Amino acid sequence: MAATTFSLSEQAANRIMDMILVQKRFQAGDKLPNELELAQELQISRVTLREAIRILCTRGFVEIQRGRGTFVTSSGALPSGETLSRLGNMAISRRDQLEVRLMFEPTAAYYAAKRAAPEELQSIRELATKIEDVVAAGQSRDEHEQNFHNAIALASHNEFMTVLTPVINKALADTISEFDRGTDLVYHSLQDHRQIVRFLEQGNAEGARSAMHLHIVRAFDINGIQID
């Protein structure tokens, strides 16, 4: 799997980002566990962890406060992400939201199939299962759906995709309710997730891209929007 082309520190940085953006273990202002604890959890050396933290500092996700530790910032603190974070709060048309998803998410799935580390694939699989569990329980799946798509974006190991998550999240939040109008629509959505996960685990990049493309095209249909 192509994830081995990434250094251990880059993989560790992405796993910590997963803890922040997907697992929601740490919020803005939270202090990360101390160096020894975090290195043990990630099963890496402290030298590798320091390099991972340096990468996250460069990306703007964490900051080191001398004498206090390492603290999580908002992902919007990224210089390149400030505008995109504000976009997440703008009134954007449903068509534009779906078009943005169609532009980026199938390609993110493509690269995730090529690059995802085993623990990232496990996280994506568990999130897909969690969505099915909450649907079966009649509960809202909004947050879990966002986490699922965020995890795929992170697994693409593309920094720009990570910065795009506020925009993707807004589009998801505004369109998920349309899927939930009927049991057939929900069923097809869950089937799409299973297909996406299957291709990701197989390392089938083209399959993952096609499955994600179909998933978003279905959202166009449900919203009564034609793809130009």
mmCIF file of C-alpha atoms in Angstrom:
data_model
loop_
_atom_site.group_PDB
_atom_site.id
_atom_site.type_symbol
_atom_site.label_atom_id
_atom_site.label_comp_id
_atom_site.label_asym_id
_atom_site.label_seq_id
_atom_site.Cartn_x
_atom_site.Cartn_y
_atom_site.Cartn_z
ATOM 1 C CA MET A 1 0.000 0.000 0.000
ATOM 2 C CA ALA A 2 1.326 3.413 -0.963
ATOM 3 C CA ALA A 3 1.058 4.744 2.598
ATOM 4 C CA THR A 4 4.583 3.421 3.152
ATOM 5 C CA THR A 5 5.874 6.228 0.920
ATOM 6 C CA PHE A 6 5.043 8.658 3.729
ATOM 7 C CA SER A 7 7.521 9.078 6.562
ATOM 8 C CA LEU A 8 6.615 7.825 10.017
ATOM 9 C CA SER A 9 6.383 11.404 11.238
ATOM 10 C CA GLU A 10 3.945 12.330 8.430
ATOM 11 C CA GLN A 11 1.819 9.291 9.230
ATOM 12 C CA ALA A 12 1.880 10.203 12.928
ATOM 13 C CA ALA A 13 0.893 13.796 12.118
ATOM 14 C CA ASN A 14 -2.101 12.547 10.148
ATOM 15 C CA ARG A 15 -3.131 10.237 12.977
ATOM 16 C CA ILE A 16 -3.088 13.144 15.426
ATOM 17 C CA MET A 17 -5.134 15.197 12.935
ATOM 18 C CA ASP A 18 -7.574 12.287 12.851
ATOM 19 C CA MET A 19 -7.872 12.520 16.656
ATOM 20 C CA ILE A 20 -8.652 16.235 16.337
ATOM 21 C CA LEU A 21 -10.877 16.399 13.239
ATOM 22 C CA VAL A 22 -12.550 12.991 13.112
ATOM 23 C CA GLN A 23 -12.530 11.442 16.568
ATOM 24 C CA LYS A 24 -13.075 14.858 18.193
ATOM 25 C CA ARG A 25 -10.878 13.790 21.109
ATOM 26 C CA PHE A 26 -9.310 17.224 21.305
ATOM 27 C CA GLN A 27 -10.978 20.598 20.767
ATOM 28 C CA ALA A 28 -9.431 23.997 20.147
ATOM 29 C CA GLY A 29 -7.571 25.015 23.292
ATOM 30 C CA ASP A 30 -7.107 21.459 24.566
ATOM 31 C CA LYS A 31 -3.665 20.289 25.603
ATOM 32 C CA LEU A 32 -2.325 17.161 23.923
ATOM 33 C CA PRO A 33 -1.102 14.316 26.152
ATOM 34 C CA ASN A 34 2.508 14.618 27.206
ATOM 35 C CA GLU A 35 5.202 13.444 24.839
ATOM 36 C CA LEU A 36 5.764 10.065 26.483
ATOM 37 C CA GLU A 37 2.059 9.162 26.634
ATOM 38 C CA LEU A 38 1.333 10.200 23.050
ATOM 39 C CA ALA A 39 4.429 8.453 21.674
ATOM 40 C CA GLN A 40 3.404 5.248 23.454
ATOM 41 C CA GLU A 41 -0.168 5.457 22.157
ATOM 42 C CA LEU A 42 1.025 5.985 18.578
ATOM 43 C CA GLN A 43 3.779 3.379 19.045
ATOM 44 C CA ILE A 44 6.456 5.679 17.727
ATOM 45 C CA SER A 45 9.654 7.135 19.130
ATOM 46 C CA ARG A 46 9.653 10.483 20.860
ATOM 47 C CA VAL A 47 11.932 11.812 18.116
ATOM 48 C CA THR A 48 9.336 10.840 15.492
ATOM 49 C CA LEU A 49 6.580 12.417 17.591
ATOM 50 C CA ARG A 50 8.489 15.695 17.848
ATOM 51 C CA GLU A 51 8.790 15.806 14.069
ATOM 52 C CA ALA A 52 5.058 15.039 13.743
ATOM 53 C CA ILE A 53 4.263 17.901 16.106
ATOM 54 C CA ARG A 54 6.521 20.166 14.064
ATOM 55 C CA ILE A 55 4.530 19.221 10.933
ATOM 56 C CA LEU A 56 1.250 19.997 12.731
ATOM 57 C CA CYS A 57 2.636 23.333 13.915
ATOM 58 C CA THR A 58 3.477 24.187 10.312
ATOM 59 C CA ARG A 59 -0.058 23.247 9.268
ATOM 60 C CA GLY A 60 -1.460 25.405 12.052
ATOM 61 C CA PHE A 61 -3.276 22.643 13.933
ATOM 62 C CA VAL A 62 -1.236 22.844 17.138
ATOM 63 C CA GLU A 63 1.019 25.307 18.875
ATOM 64 C CA ILE A 64 3.744 24.761 21.421
ATOM 65 C CA GLN A 65 3.552 26.947 24.510
ATOM 66 C CA ARG A 66 6.904 26.907 26.264
ATOM 67 C CA GLY A 67 6.717 25.436 29.730
ATOM 68 C CA ARG A 68 3.057 24.430 29.272
ATOM 69 C CA GLY A 69 2.883 21.886 26.456
ATOM 70 C CA THR A 70 1.297 21.471 23.029
ATOM 71 C CA PHE A 71 -2.197 22.863 22.467
ATOM 72 C CA VAL A 72 -4.750 22.418 19.699
ATOM 73 C CA THR A 73 -5.635 25.466 17.630
ATOM 74 C CA SER A 74 -8.597 25.804 15.289
ATOM 75 C CA SER A 75 -7.996 24.281 11.848
ATOM 76 C CA GLY A 76 -9.102 27.676 10.564
ATOM 77 C CA ALA A 77 -5.879 29.090 12.018
ATOM 78 C CA LEU A 78 -4.087 27.790 8.957
ATOM 79 C CA PRO A 79 -3.119 30.818 6.860
ATOM 80 C CA SER A 80 -4.318 28.993 3.743
ATOM 81 C CA GLY A 81 -7.449 27.860 5.543
ATOM 82 C CA GLU A 82 -8.843 31.119 6.916
ATOM 83 C CA THR A 83 -10.937 31.888 3.858
ATOM 84 C CA LEU A 84 -12.110 28.283 3.526
ATOM 85 C CA SER A 85 -13.176 28.204 7.166
ATOM 86 C CA ARG A 86 -15.255 31.333 6.634
ATOM 87 C CA LEU A 87 -16.770 29.717 3.548
ATOM 88 C CA GLY A 88 -18.112 27.002 5.823
ATOM 89 C CA ASN A 89 -20.408 29.612 7.375
ATOM 90 C CA MET A 90 -21.572 31.265 4.142
ATOM 91 C CA ALA A 91 -24.973 30.853 2.530
ATOM 92 C CA ILE A 92 -24.003 28.750 -0.487
ATOM 93 C CA SER A 93 -26.527 27.272 -2.902
ATOM 94 C CA ARG A 94 -27.253 23.552 -2.737
ATOM 95 C CA ARG A 95 -26.003 23.124 -6.308
ATOM 96 C CA ASP A 96 -22.690 24.822 -5.533
ATOM 97 C CA GLN A 97 -22.252 22.711 -2.401
ATOM 98 C CA LEU A 98 -22.800 19.483 -4.285
ATOM 99 C CA GLU A 99 -20.558 20.578 -7.141
ATOM 100 C CA VAL A 100 -17.720 21.258 -4.689
ATOM 101 C CA ARG A 101 -18.185 17.780 -3.256
ATOM 102 C CA LEU A 102 -18.186 16.271 -6.750
ATOM 103 C CA MET A 103 -14.982 18.132 -7.606
ATOM 104 C CA PHE A 104 -13.000 16.936 -4.622
ATOM 105 C CA GLU A 105 -14.414 13.934 -2.764
ATOM 106 C CA PRO A 106 -14.107 11.267 -5.490
ATOM 107 C CA THR A 107 -10.461 12.239 -5.948
ATOM 108 C CA ALA A 108 -9.923 12.164 -2.176
ATOM 109 C CA ALA A 109 -11.338 8.626 -2.146
ATOM 110 C CA TYR A 110 -9.017 7.708 -5.029
ATOM 111 C CA TYR A 111 -5.917 8.790 -3.111
ATOM 112 C CA ALA A 112 -7.180 7.375 0.167
ATOM 113 C CA ALA A 113 -7.349 3.948 -1.505
ATOM 114 C CA LYS A 114 -3.713 4.356 -2.504
ATOM 115 C CA ARG A 115 -2.344 5.961 0.643
ATOM 116 C CA ALA A 116 -4.432 5.115 3.705
ATOM 117 C CA ALA A 117 -2.603 3.443 6.566
ATOM 118 C CA PRO A 118 -4.223 0.343 8.136
ATOM 119 C CA GLU A 119 -5.410 2.273 11.186
ATOM 120 C CA GLU A 120 -7.018 4.889 8.925
ATOM 121 C CA LEU A 121 -8.907 2.202 7.035
ATOM 122 C CA GLN A 122 -10.048 0.741 10.342
ATOM 123 C CA SER A 123 -11.307 4.150 11.455
ATOM 124 C CA ILE A 124 -13.232 4.632 8.196
ATOM 125 C CA ARG A 125 -14.761 1.158 8.475
ATOM 126 C CA GLU A 126 -15.788 1.753 12.098
ATOM 127 C CA LEU A 127 -17.364 5.099 11.194
ATOM 128 C CA ALA A 128 -19.407 3.458 8.416
ATOM 129 C CA THR A 129 -20.606 0.863 10.931
ATOM 130 C CA LYS A 130 -21.436 3.595 13.441
ATOM 131 C CA ILE A 131 -23.613 5.347 10.856
ATOM 132 C CA GLU A 132 -25.577 2.136 10.320
ATOM 133 C CA ASP A 133 -25.973 1.710 14.090
ATOM 134 C CA VAL A 134 -27.385 5.200 14.661
ATOM 135 C CA VAL A 135 -29.708 4.891 11.651
ATOM 136 C CA ALA A 136 -31.020 1.581 13.033
ATOM 137 C CA ALA A 137 -31.570 3.314 16.394
ATOM 138 C CA GLY A 138 -33.467 6.174 14.738
ATOM 139 C CA GLN A 139 -30.829 8.710 15.760
ATOM 140 C CA SER A 140 -29.220 11.545 13.801
ATOM 141 C CA ARG A 141 -26.287 10.494 11.668
ATOM 142 C CA ASP A 142 -25.142 14.009 10.734
ATOM 143 C CA GLU A 143 -22.005 14.097 12.868
ATOM 144 C CA HIS A 144 -21.007 10.531 12.045
ATOM 145 C CA GLU A 145 -21.532 11.146 8.325
ATOM 146 C CA GLN A 146 -19.247 14.159 8.502
ATOM 147 C CA ASN A 147 -16.656 12.143 10.404
ATOM 148 C CA PHE A 148 -16.794 9.403 7.752
ATOM 149 C CA HIS A 149 -16.116 11.825 4.901
ATOM 150 C CA ASN A 150 -13.509 13.719 6.939
ATOM 151 C CA ALA A 151 -11.663 10.465 7.647
ATOM 152 C CA ILE A 152 -11.481 9.707 3.923
ATOM 153 C CA ALA A 153 -10.200 13.228 3.233
ATOM 154 C CA LEU A 154 -7.490 12.793 5.867
ATOM 155 C CA ALA A 155 -6.562 9.370 4.501
ATOM 156 C CA SER A 156 -5.872 10.973 1.126
ATOM 157 C CA HIS A 157 -2.793 12.495 2.795
ATOM 158 C CA ASN A 158 -3.378 15.741 0.926
ATOM 159 C CA GLU A 159 -3.084 18.845 3.065
ATOM 160 C CA PHE A 160 -5.473 20.890 0.945
ATOM 161 C CA MET A 161 -8.231 18.302 1.383
ATOM 162 C CA THR A 162 -7.820 18.675 5.133
ATOM 163 C CA VAL A 163 -8.239 22.447 4.885
ATOM 164 C CA LEU A 164 -11.376 21.925 2.776
ATOM 165 C CA THR A 165 -13.202 19.991 5.513
ATOM 166 C CA PRO A 166 -15.249 22.993 6.810
ATOM 167 C CA VAL A 167 -16.717 23.460 3.333
ATOM 168 C CA ILE A 168 -17.386 19.742 2.868
ATOM 169 C CA ASN A 169 -18.990 19.584 6.326
ATOM 170 C CA LYS A 170 -21.401 22.396 5.498
ATOM 171 C CA ALA A 171 -22.405 20.722 2.242
ATOM 172 C CA LEU A 172 -22.950 17.443 4.076
ATOM 173 C CA ALA A 173 -25.005 19.005 6.856
ATOM 174 C CA ASP A 174 -27.289 20.692 4.328
ATOM 175 C CA THR A 175 -27.837 17.606 2.162
ATOM 176 C CA ILE A 176 -27.982 14.667 4.592
ATOM 177 C CA SER A 177 -31.534 15.582 5.603
ATOM 178 C CA GLU A 178 -32.639 15.034 2.015
ATOM 179 C CA PHE A 179 -31.368 11.463 2.146
ATOM 180 C CA ASP A 180 -33.340 10.892 5.339
ATOM 181 C CA ARG A 181 -36.716 11.642 3.766
ATOM 182 C CA GLY A 182 -37.340 7.952 3.071
ATOM 183 C CA THR A 183 -36.042 4.553 4.074
ATOM 184 C CA ASP A 184 -35.090 3.682 0.471
ATOM 185 C CA LEU A 185 -32.869 6.756 0.250
ATOM 186 C CA VAL A 186 -31.163 5.936 3.530
ATOM 187 C CA TYR A 187 -30.679 2.332 2.383
ATOM 188 C CA HIS A 188 -28.939 3.444 -0.813
ATOM 189 C CA SER A 189 -26.743 5.844 1.151
ATOM 190 C CA LEU A 190 -25.613 3.062 3.491
ATOM 191 C CA GLN A 191 -25.006 0.777 0.525
ATOM 192 C CA ASP A 192 -22.820 3.482 -0.993
ATOM 193 C CA HIS A 193 -20.778 3.629 2.202
ATOM 194 C CA ARG A 194 -20.203 -0.122 2.179
ATOM 195 C CA GLN A 195 -19.077 0.022 -1.435
ATOM 196 C CA ILE A 196 -16.687 2.892 -0.748
ATOM 197 C CA VAL A 197 -15.191 1.097 2.260
ATOM 198 C CA ARG A 198 -14.822 -2.130 0.283
ATOM 199 C CA PHE A 199 -12.855 -0.441 -2.484
ATOM 200 C CA LEU A 200 -10.706 1.482 -0.001
ATOM 201 C CA GLU A 201 -9.774 -1.705 1.828
ATOM 202 C CA GLN A 202 -8.984 -3.413 -1.472
ATOM 203 C CA GLY A 203 -6.730 -0.532 -2.440
ATOM 204 C CA ASN A 204 -8.866 -0.129 -5.569
ATOM 205 C CA ALA A 205 -8.421 3.570 -6.292
ATOM 206 C CA GLU A 206 -10.597 3.731 -9.400
ATOM 207 C CA GLY A 207 -13.339 1.758 -7.673
ATOM 208 C CA ALA A 208 -13.255 4.083 -4.651
ATOM 209 C CA ARG A 209 -13.418 7.134 -6.897
ATOM 210 C CA SER A 210 -16.359 5.729 -8.864
ATOM 211 C CA ALA A 211 -18.240 4.704 -5.707
ATOM 212 C CA MET A 212 -17.828 8.153 -4.162
ATOM 213 C CA HIS A 213 -18.837 9.793 -7.449
ATOM 214 C CA LEU A 214 -22.018 7.703 -7.534
ATOM 215 C CA HIS A 215 -22.730 8.558 -3.891
ATOM 216 C CA ILE A 216 -22.635 12.297 -4.613
ATOM 217 C CA VAL A 217 -24.499 11.999 -7.935
ATOM 218 C CA ARG A 218 -27.264 10.309 -5.949
ATOM 219 C CA ALA A 219 -27.404 13.440 -3.783
ATOM 220 C CA PHE A 220 -27.880 15.548 -6.912
ATOM 221 C CA ASP A 221 -30.809 13.342 -7.952
ATOM 222 C CA ILE A 222 -32.425 13.433 -4.524
ATOM 223 C CA ASN A 223 -32.204 17.221 -4.479
ATOM 224 C CA GLY A 224 -33.704 17.446 -7.974
ATOM 225 C CA ILE A 225 -30.575 19.073 -9.375
ATOM 226 C CA GLN A 226 -29.247 18.228 -12.821
ATOM 227 C CA ILE A 227 -25.496 17.932 -13.338
ATOM 228 C CA ASP A 228 -24.508 20.368 -16.088
#
